[in-house]
Short mmCIF file of C-alpha atoms and ligand atoms in Angstrom, two decimals:
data_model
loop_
_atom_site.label_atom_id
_atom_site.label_comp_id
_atom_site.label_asym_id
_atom_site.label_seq_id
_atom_site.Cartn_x
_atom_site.Cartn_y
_atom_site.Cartn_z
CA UNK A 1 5.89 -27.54 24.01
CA UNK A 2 7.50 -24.36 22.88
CA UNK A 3 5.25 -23.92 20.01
CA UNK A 4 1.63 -24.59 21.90
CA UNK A 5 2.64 -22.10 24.94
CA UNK A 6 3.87 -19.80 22.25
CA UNK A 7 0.44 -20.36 20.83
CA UNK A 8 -1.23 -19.56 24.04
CA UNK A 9 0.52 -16.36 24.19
CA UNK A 10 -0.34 -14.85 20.69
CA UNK A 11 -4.23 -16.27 21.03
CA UNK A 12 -4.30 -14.39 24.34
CA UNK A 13 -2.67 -11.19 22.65
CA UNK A 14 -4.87 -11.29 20.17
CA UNK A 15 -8.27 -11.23 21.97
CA UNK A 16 -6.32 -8.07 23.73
CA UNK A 17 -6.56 -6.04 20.62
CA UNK A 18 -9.60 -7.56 19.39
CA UNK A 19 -10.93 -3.81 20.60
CA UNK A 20 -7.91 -1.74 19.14
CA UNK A 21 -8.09 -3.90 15.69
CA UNK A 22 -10.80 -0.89 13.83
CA UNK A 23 -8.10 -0.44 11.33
CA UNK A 24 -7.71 -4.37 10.49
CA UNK A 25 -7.20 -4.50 6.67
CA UNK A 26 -6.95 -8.33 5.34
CA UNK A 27 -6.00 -8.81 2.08
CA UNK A 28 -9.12 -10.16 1.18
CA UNK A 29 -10.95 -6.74 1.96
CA UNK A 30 -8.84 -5.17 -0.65
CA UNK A 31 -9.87 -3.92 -4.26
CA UNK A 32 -8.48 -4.89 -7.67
CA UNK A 33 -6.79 -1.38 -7.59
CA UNK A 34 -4.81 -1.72 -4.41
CA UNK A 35 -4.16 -5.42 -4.97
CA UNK A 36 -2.15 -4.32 -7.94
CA UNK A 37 0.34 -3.04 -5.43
CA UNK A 38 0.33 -6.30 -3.57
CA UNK A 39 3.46 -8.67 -3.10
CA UNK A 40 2.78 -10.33 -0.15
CA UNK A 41 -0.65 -11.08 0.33
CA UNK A 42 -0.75 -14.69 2.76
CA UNK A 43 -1.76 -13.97 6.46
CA UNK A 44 1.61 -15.52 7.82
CA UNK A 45 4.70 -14.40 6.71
CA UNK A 46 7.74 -14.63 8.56
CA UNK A 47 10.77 -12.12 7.51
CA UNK A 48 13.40 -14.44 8.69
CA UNK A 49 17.61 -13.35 8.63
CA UNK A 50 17.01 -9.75 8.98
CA UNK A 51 18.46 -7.24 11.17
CA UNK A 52 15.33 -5.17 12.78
CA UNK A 53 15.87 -1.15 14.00
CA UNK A 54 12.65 -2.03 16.36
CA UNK A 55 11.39 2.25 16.96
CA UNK A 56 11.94 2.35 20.74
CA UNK A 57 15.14 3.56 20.17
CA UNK A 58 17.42 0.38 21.15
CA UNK A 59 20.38 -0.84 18.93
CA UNK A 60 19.80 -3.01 16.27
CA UNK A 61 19.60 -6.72 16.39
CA UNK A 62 20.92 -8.77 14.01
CA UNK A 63 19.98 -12.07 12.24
CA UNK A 64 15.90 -11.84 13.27
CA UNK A 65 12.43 -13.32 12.37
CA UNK A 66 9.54 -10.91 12.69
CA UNK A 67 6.62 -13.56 12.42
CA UNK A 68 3.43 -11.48 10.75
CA UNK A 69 0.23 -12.93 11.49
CA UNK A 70 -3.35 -11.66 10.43
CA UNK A 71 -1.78 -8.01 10.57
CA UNK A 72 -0.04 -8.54 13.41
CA UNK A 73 3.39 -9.30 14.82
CA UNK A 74 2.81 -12.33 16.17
CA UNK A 75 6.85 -12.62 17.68
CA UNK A 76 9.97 -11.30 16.97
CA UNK A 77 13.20 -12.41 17.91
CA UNK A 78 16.67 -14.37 16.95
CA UNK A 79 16.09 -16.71 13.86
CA UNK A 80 16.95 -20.08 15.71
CA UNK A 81 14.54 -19.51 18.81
CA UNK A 82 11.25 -18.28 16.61
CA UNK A 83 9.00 -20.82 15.56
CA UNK A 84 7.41 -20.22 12.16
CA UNK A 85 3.98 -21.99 11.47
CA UNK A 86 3.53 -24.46 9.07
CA UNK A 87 2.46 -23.20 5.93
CA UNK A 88 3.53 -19.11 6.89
CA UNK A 89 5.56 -17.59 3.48
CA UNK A 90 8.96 -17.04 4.35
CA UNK A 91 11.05 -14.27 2.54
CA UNK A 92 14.68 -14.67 3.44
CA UNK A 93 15.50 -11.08 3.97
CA UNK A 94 19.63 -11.44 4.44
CA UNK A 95 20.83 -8.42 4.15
CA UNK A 96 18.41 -6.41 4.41
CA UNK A 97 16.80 -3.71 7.33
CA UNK A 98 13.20 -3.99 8.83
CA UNK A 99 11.83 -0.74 10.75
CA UNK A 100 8.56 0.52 12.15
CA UNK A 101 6.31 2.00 9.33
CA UNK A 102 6.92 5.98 9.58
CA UNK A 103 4.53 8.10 11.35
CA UNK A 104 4.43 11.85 9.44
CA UNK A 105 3.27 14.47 11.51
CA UNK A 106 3.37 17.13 9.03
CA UNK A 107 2.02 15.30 5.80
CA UNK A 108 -0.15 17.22 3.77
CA UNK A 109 -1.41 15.45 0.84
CA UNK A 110 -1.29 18.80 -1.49
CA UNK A 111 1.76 20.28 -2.68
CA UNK A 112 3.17 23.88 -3.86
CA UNK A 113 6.24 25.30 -5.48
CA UNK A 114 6.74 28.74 -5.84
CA UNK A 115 3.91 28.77 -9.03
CA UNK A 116 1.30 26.47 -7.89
CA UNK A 117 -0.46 24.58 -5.26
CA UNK A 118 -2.42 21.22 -6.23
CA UNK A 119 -3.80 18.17 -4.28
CA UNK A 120 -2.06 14.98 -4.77
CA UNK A 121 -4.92 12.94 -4.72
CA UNK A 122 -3.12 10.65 -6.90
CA UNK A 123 -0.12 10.98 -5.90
CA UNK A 124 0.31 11.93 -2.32
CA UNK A 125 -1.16 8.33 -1.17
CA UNK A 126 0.89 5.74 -2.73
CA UNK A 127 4.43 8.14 -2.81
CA UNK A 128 3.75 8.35 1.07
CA UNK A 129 3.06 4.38 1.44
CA UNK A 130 5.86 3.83 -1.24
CA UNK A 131 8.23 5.41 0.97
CA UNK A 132 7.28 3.50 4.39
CA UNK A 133 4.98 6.13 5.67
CA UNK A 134 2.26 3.65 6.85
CA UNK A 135 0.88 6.84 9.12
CA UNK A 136 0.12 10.49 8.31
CA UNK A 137 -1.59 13.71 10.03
CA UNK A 138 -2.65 16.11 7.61
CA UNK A 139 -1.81 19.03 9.65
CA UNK A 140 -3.73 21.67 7.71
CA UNK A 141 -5.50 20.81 4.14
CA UNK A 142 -6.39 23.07 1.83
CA UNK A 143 -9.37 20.84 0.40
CA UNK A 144 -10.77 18.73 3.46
CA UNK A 145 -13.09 17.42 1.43
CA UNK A 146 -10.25 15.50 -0.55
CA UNK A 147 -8.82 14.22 2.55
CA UNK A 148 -11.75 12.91 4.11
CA UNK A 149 -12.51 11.10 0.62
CA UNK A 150 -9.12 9.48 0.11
CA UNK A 151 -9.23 8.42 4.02
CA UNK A 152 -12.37 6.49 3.57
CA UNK A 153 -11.33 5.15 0.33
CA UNK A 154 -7.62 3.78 1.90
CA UNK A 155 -9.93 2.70 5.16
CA UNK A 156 -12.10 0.86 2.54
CA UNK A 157 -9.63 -0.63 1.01
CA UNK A 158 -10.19 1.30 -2.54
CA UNK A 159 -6.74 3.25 -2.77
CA UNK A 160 -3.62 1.93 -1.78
CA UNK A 161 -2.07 4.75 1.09
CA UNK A 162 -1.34 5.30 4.57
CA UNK A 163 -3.42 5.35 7.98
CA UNK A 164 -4.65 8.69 8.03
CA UNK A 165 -5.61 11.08 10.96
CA UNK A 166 -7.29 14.59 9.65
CA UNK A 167 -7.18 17.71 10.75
CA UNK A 168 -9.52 19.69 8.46
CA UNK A 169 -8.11 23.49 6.86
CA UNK A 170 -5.91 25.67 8.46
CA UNK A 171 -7.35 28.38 11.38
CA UNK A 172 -5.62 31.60 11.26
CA UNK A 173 -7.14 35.37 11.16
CA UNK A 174 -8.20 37.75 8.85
CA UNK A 175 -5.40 38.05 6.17
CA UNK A 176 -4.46 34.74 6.27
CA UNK A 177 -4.53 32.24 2.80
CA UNK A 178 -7.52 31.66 0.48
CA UNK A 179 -7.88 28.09 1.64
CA UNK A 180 -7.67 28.80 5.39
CA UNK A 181 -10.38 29.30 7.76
CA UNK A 182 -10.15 33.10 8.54
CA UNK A 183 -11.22 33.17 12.20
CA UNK A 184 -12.06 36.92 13.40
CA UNK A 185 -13.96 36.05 16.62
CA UNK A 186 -13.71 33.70 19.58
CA UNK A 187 -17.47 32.21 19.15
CA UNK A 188 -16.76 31.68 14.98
CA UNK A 189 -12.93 29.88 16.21
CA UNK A 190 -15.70 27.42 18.44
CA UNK A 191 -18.12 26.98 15.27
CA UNK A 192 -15.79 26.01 12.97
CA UNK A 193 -13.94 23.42 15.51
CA UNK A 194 -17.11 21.62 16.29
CA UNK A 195 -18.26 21.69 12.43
CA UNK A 196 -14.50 19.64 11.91
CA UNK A 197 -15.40 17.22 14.48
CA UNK A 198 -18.52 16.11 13.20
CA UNK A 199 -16.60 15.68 10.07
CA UNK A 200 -14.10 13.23 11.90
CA UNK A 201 -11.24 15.28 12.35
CA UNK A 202 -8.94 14.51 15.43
CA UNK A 203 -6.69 17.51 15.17
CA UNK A 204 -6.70 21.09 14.12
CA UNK A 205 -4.17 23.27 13.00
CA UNK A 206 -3.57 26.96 13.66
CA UNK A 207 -1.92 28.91 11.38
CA UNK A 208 0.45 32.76 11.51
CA UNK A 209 -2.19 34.87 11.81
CA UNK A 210 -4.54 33.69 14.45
CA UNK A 211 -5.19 35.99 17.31
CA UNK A 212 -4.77 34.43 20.90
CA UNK A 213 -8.27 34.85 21.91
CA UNK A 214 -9.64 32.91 18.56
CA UNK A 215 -7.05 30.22 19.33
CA UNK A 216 -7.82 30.04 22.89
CA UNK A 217 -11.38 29.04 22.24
CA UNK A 218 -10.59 26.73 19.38
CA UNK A 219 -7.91 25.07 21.78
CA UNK A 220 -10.89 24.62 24.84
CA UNK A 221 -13.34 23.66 21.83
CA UNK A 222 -11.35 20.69 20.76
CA UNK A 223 -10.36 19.92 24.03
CA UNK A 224 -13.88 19.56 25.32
CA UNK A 225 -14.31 17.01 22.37
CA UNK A 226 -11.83 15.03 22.92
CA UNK A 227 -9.54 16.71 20.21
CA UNK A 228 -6.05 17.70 20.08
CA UNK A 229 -4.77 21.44 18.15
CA UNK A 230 -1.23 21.89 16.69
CA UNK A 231 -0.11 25.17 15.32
CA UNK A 232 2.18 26.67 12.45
CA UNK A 233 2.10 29.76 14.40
CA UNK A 234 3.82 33.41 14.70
CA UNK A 235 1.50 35.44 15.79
CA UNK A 236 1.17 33.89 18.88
CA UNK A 237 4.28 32.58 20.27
CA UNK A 238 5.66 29.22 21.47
CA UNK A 239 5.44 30.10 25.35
CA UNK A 240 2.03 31.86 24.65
CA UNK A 241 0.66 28.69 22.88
CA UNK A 242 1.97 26.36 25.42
CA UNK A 243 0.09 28.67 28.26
CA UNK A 244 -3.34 28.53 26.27
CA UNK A 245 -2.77 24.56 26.34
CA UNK A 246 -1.74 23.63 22.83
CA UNK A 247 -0.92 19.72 22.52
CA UNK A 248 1.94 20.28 19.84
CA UNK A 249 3.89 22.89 18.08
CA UNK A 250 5.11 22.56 14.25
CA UNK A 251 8.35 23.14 12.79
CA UNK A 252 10.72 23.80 15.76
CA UNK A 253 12.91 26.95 15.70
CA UNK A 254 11.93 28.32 12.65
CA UNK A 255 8.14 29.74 13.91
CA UNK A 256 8.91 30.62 16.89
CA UNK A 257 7.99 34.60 17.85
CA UNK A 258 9.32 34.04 21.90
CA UNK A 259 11.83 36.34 20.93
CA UNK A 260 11.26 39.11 19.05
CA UNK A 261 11.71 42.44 20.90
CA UNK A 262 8.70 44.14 18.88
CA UNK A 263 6.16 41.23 19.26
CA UNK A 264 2.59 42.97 19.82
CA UNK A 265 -0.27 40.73 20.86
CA UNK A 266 -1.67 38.58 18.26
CA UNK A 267 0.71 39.70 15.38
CA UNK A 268 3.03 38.37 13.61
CA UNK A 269 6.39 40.47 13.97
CA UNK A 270 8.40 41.62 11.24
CA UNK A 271 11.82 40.97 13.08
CA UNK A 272 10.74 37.12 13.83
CA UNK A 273 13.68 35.57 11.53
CA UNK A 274 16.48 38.17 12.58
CA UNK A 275 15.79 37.41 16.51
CA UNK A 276 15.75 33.60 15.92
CA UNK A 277 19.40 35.13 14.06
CA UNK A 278 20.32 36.72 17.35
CA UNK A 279 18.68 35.32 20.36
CA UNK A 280 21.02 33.13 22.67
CA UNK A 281 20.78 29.68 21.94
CA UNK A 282 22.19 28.62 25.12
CA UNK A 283 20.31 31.70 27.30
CA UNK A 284 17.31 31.71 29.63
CA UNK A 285 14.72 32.59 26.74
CA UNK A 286 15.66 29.24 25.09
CA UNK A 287 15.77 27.29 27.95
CA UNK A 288 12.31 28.72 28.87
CA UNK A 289 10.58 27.98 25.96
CA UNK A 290 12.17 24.40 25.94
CA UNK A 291 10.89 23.90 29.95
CA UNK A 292 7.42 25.23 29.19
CA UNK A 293 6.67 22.85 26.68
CA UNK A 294 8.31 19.82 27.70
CA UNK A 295 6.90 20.41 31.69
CA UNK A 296 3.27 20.95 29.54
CA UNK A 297 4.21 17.53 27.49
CA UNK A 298 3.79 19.50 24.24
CA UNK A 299 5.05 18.03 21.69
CA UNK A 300 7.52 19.87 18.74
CA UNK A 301 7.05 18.54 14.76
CA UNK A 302 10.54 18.42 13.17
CA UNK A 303 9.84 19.02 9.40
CA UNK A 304 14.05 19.99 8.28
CA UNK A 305 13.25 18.60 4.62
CA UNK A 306 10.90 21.11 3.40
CA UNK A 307 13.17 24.05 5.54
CA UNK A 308 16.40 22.28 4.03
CA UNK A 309 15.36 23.69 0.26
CA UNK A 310 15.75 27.64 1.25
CA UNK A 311 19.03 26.07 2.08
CA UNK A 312 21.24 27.29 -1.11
CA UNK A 313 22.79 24.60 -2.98
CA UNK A 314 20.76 21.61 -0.62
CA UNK A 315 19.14 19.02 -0.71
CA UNK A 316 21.41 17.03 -3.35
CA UNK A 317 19.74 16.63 -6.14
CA UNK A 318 17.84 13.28 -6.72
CA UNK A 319 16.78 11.45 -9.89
CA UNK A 320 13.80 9.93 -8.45
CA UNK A 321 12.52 13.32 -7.49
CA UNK A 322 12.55 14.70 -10.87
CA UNK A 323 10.76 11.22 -12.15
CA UNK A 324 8.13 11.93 -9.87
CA UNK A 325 7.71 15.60 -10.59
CA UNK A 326 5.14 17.13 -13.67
CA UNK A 327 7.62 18.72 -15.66
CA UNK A 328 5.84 22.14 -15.36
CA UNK A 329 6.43 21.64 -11.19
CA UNK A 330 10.30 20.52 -11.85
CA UNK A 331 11.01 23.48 -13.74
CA UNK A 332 9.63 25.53 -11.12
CA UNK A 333 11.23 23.72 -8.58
CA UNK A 334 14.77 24.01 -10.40
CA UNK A 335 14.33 27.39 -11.02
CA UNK A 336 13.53 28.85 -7.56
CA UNK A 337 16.60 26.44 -6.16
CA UNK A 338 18.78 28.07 -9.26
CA UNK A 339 17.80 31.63 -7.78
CA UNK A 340 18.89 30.42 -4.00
CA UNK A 341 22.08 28.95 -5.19
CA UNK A 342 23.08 32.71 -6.68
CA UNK A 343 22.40 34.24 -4.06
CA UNK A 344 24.22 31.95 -1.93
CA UNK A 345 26.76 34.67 -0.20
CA UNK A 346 23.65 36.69 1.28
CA UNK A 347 21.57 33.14 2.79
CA UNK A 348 20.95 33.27 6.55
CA UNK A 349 19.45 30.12 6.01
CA UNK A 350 22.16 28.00 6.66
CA UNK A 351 22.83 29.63 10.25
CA UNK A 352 19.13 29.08 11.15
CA UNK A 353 18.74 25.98 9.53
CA UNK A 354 21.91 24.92 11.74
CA UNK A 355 20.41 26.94 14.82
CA UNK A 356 16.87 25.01 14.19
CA UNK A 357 19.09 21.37 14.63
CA UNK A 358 20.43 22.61 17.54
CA UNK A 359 17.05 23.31 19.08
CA UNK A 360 15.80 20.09 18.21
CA UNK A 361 18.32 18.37 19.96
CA UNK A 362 18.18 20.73 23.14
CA UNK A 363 14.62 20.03 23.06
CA UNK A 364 14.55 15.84 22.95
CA UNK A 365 17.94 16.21 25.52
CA UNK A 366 15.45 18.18 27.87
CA UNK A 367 12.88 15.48 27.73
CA UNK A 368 10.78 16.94 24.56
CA UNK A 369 8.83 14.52 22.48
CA UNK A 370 10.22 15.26 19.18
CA UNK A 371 8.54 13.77 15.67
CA UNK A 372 9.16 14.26 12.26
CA UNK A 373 6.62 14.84 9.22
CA UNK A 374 8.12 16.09 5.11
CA UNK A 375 6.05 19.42 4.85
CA UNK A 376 5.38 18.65 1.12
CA UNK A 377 5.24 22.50 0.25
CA UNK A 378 7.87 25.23 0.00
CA UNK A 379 9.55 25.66 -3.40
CA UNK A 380 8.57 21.73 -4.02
CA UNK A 381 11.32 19.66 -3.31
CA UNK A 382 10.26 17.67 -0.46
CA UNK A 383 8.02 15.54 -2.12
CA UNK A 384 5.59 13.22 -0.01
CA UNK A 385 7.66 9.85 1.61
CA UNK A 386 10.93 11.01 0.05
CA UNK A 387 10.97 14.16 2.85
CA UNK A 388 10.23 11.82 4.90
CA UNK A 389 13.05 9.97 4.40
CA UNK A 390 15.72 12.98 3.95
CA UNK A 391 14.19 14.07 7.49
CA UNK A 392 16.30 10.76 9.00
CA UNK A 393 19.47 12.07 6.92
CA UNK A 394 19.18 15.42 8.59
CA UNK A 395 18.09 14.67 12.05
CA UNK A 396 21.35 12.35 11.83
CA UNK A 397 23.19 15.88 10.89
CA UNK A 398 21.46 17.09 13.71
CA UNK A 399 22.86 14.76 16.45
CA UNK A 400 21.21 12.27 16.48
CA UNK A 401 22.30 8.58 16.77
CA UNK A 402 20.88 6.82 13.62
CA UNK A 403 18.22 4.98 15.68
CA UNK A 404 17.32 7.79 17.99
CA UNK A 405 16.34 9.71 14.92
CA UNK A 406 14.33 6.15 13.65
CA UNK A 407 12.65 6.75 16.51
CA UNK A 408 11.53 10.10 16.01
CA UNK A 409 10.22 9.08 12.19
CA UNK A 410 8.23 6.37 14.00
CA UNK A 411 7.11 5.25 17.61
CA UNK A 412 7.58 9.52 18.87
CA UNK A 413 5.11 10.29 16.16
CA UNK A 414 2.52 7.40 17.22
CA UNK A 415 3.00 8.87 20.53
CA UNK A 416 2.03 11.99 19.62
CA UNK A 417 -0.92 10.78 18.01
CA UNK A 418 -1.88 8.64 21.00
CA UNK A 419 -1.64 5.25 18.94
CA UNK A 420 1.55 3.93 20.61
CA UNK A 421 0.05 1.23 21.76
CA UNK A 422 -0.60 -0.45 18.66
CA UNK A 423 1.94 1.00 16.08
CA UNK A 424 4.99 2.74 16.05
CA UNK A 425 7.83 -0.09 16.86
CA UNK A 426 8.55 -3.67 15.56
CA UNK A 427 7.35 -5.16 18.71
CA UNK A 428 4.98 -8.59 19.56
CA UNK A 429 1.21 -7.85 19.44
CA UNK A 430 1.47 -4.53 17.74
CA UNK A 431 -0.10 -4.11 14.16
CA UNK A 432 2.24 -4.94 11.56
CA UNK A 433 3.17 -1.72 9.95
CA UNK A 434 6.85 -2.48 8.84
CA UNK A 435 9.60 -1.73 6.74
CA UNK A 436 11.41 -3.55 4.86
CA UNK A 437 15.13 -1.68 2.99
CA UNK A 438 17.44 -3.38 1.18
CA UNK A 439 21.14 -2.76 3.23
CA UNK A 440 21.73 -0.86 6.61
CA UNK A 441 20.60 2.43 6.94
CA UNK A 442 22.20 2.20 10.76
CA UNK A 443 25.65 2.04 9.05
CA UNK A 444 24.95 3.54 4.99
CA UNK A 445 21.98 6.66 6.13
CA UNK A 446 21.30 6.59 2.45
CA UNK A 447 19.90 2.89 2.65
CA UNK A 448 16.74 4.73 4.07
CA UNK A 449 15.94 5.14 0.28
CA UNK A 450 16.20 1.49 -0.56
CA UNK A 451 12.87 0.61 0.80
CA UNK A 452 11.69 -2.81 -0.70
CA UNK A 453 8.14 -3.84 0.72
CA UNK A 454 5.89 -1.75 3.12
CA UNK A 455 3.72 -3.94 5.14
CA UNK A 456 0.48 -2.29 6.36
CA UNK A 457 -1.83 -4.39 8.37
CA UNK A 458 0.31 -7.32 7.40
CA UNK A 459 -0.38 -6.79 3.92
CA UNK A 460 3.25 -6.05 2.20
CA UNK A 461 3.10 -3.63 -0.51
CA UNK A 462 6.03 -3.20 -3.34
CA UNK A 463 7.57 0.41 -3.12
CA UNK A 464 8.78 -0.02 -6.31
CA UNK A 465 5.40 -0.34 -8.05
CA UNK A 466 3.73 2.11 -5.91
CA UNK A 467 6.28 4.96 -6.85
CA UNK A 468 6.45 3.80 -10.16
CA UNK A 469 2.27 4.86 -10.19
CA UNK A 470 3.57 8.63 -9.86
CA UNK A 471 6.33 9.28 -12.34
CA UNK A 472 5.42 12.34 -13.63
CA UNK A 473 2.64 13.39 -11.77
CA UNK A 474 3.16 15.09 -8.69
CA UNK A 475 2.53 18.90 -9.39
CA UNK A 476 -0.69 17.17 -11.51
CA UNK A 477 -2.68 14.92 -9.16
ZN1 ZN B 501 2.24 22.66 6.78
#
């Protein structure tokens, strides 16, 4: 009785998403290259005994079944009460953690130290689906053509990696970087959108340099598609950005011009760190920059990993990040961090980075949609899925409760893409995107390392394999 109404449930679920399903990804579709990384390849599995941090932000439940089935979750709940199909694989997870597959906001797949900047084409993919990122945005590439290649190929089922959403290269103005789209006028800002969007990008990114009219008509350009625009941006400000409609704004605190006394129109000013310094945390020019974009629902990318290693001294150090780097990128990596940690006495980065937590919290208390994405650039540190997974360590640091700050990594960032409804949280009829770490990372934050399989579309990948693909080689490919 329990089983057949069950039954009825899940078939009627099913024909529900029938619509949603574009990104379905059986097994069976799968290359010899990706099926390499395979561990769990049956259509229903059943992680029985495990304690699930579900993404909506509620406290964990212990001793659960999450019942996969044909890339979905077909039911979760306590052990005794879920009824397993006959001939579903069961892995007896005791003691171990499921969560939502991670949703990076800010995931580029190149990477830079100090001496270099190179596409991970390699690299970027598995590291990120390695580490439990199951979902990226690009936010800004500096070879589009890469991305859109190594989407299709993941979509295809060629290259083991995340669910990817694109934003083509950077738009900023006329001395911005040699990758970036240097936008001088409002009708070339317009051009270069709609050229993006017939390529199949969903979001654009702004960069420093833009001026407000070029970013105006990009904005209204994607927006008349359909099309969302984020911004790294200085030389327009938060408020300013917010009033010419943009849907999200990256990096918090540390890129925000709203309150430096020489700020001209459309440039970037010199005194933008020391005001951030200075400016009231608890005034009224904080608090209006936090109204305007929460009352405008735009959304605020948290990326503390990459802004952690101007941070003298930080992030510890980690072995698995110097496996994974080229040794030519570690050097440079270890040297630049040497030079911080000398200079130590002089950093103001600790006081912003602590001033930039602060903000993030004031934002989500206000309402804010917060998310989270690694920022894979800097002096190199932050490498793809591990930033990812330091961002949970520091949000923590920044206040929040350990599954508040799961739910920033996760079902915030799916809501910021607009894909909530189908991924983001452990929940029944959702696609099964999950997480599975060996220990707590509720109780031990550092268990957010020990990730074990990734399950994308139901199809459960071993981290351990996919990061072993990369030793060495990111800095290379
Ligand atoms: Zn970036």
């Amino acid at each position: 009785m329990k089983v057949s109404s069950w039954s009825i449930v899940v078939a009627a679920g099913f024909s529900l998403f029938a619509a949603a399903s574009l990104s379905a990804q059986p097994f069976s579709s799968l290359s010899p290259d990706v099926r390499e990384y395979v561990t769990v390849s049956e259509p229903v599995v059943a992680l029985a005994n495990v304690r699930v941090v579900d993404g909506t932000g509620a406290q964990p439940l212990e001793a659960q079944t999450v019942l996969i089935q044909d890339g979905r979750i077909a039911a979760v709940g306590p052990s005794a009460s879920v009824q397993v199909p006959e001939g579903a694989r069961t892995l007896d997870l005791t003691g171990h953690t499921v969560i939502p597959g991670l949703v990076g906001l800010h995931n580029h797949t190149f990477y830079t130290t100090r001496g270099r900047s190179v596409q991970l084409q390699h690299s970027a993919p598995r590291l990120y689906l390695g580490s439990g990122v199951t979902t990226i945005r690009t936010t800004g590439g500096t070879s589009p053509y890469h991305e859109i290649n190594m989407k299709r190929g993941i979509d295809a089922g060629r290259i083991p990696g995340p669910h990817m959403h694109l934003t083509g290269p950077y738009l900023t103005g006329m001395d911005g970087g040699a990758t970036m789209a240097q936008v001088s006028t409002p009708e070339e800002a317009r051009r270069i959108v709609a050229y993006w969007a017939e390529e199949g990008v969903t979001w654009y990114k702004a960069y420093t340099a833009i001026s407000r009219e070029a970013l105006k008509a990009a904005i209204d350009e994607a927006h008349s598609r359909g099309l969302k625009f984020t911004g790294h941006l200085c030389s327009v400000s938060f408020r300013e950005a917010v009033a010419l409609g943009i849907d999200n704004l990256e990096h918090g605190f540390f890129t925000n011009s709203d309150y430096a006394a020489d700020k001209q129109p459309s440039e970037c000013p010199a005194s933008m760190r020391n005001s951030l310094l200075d400016v009231d945390l608890e005034g009224p020019e904080v608090r209006r920059t936090i109204e305007d974009m929460v009352s405008n629902d735009v959304a605020l990318t948290s990326t503390l990993a990459v802004y952690e290693l101007s941070f003298p001294d930080r992030p510890p150090l980690e072995q698995r990040v110097l496996d994974a780097l080229a040794p030519e990128a570690r050097e440079e990596y270890l040297d630049v961090r040497k030079q911080l940690s000398e200079r130590a006495s002089e950093s103001t980065q600790p006081e912003l980075f602590r001033r930039a937590q602060r903000f993030e919290r004031m934002f989500a208390d206000a309402g804010g949609l917060l998310a989270s994405g690694v920022d894979p650039t800097g002096i190199g540190g932050a490498l793809p899925g591990f930033g990812d997974q330091r961002n949970y360590e520091l949000l923590i640091e920044a206040g929040f409760s350990p599954v508040e700050a799961i739910r920033i990594l996760s079902l915030n960032g799916a809501r910021v893409l607009g894909v909530d409804d189908t991924l983001g949280s452990v929940e029944t009829g959702k696609q099964a995107d999950i997480v599975v770490i060996r220990g707590n990372p509720v109780a031990t934050h550092g268990d957010i390392r020990n990730v074990t399989i990734v399950f994308k579309n139901g199809v459960g990948y071993d981290a351990a394999r996919l990061i072993a693909a990369v030793k060495g080689q990111v800095g290379l490919r």
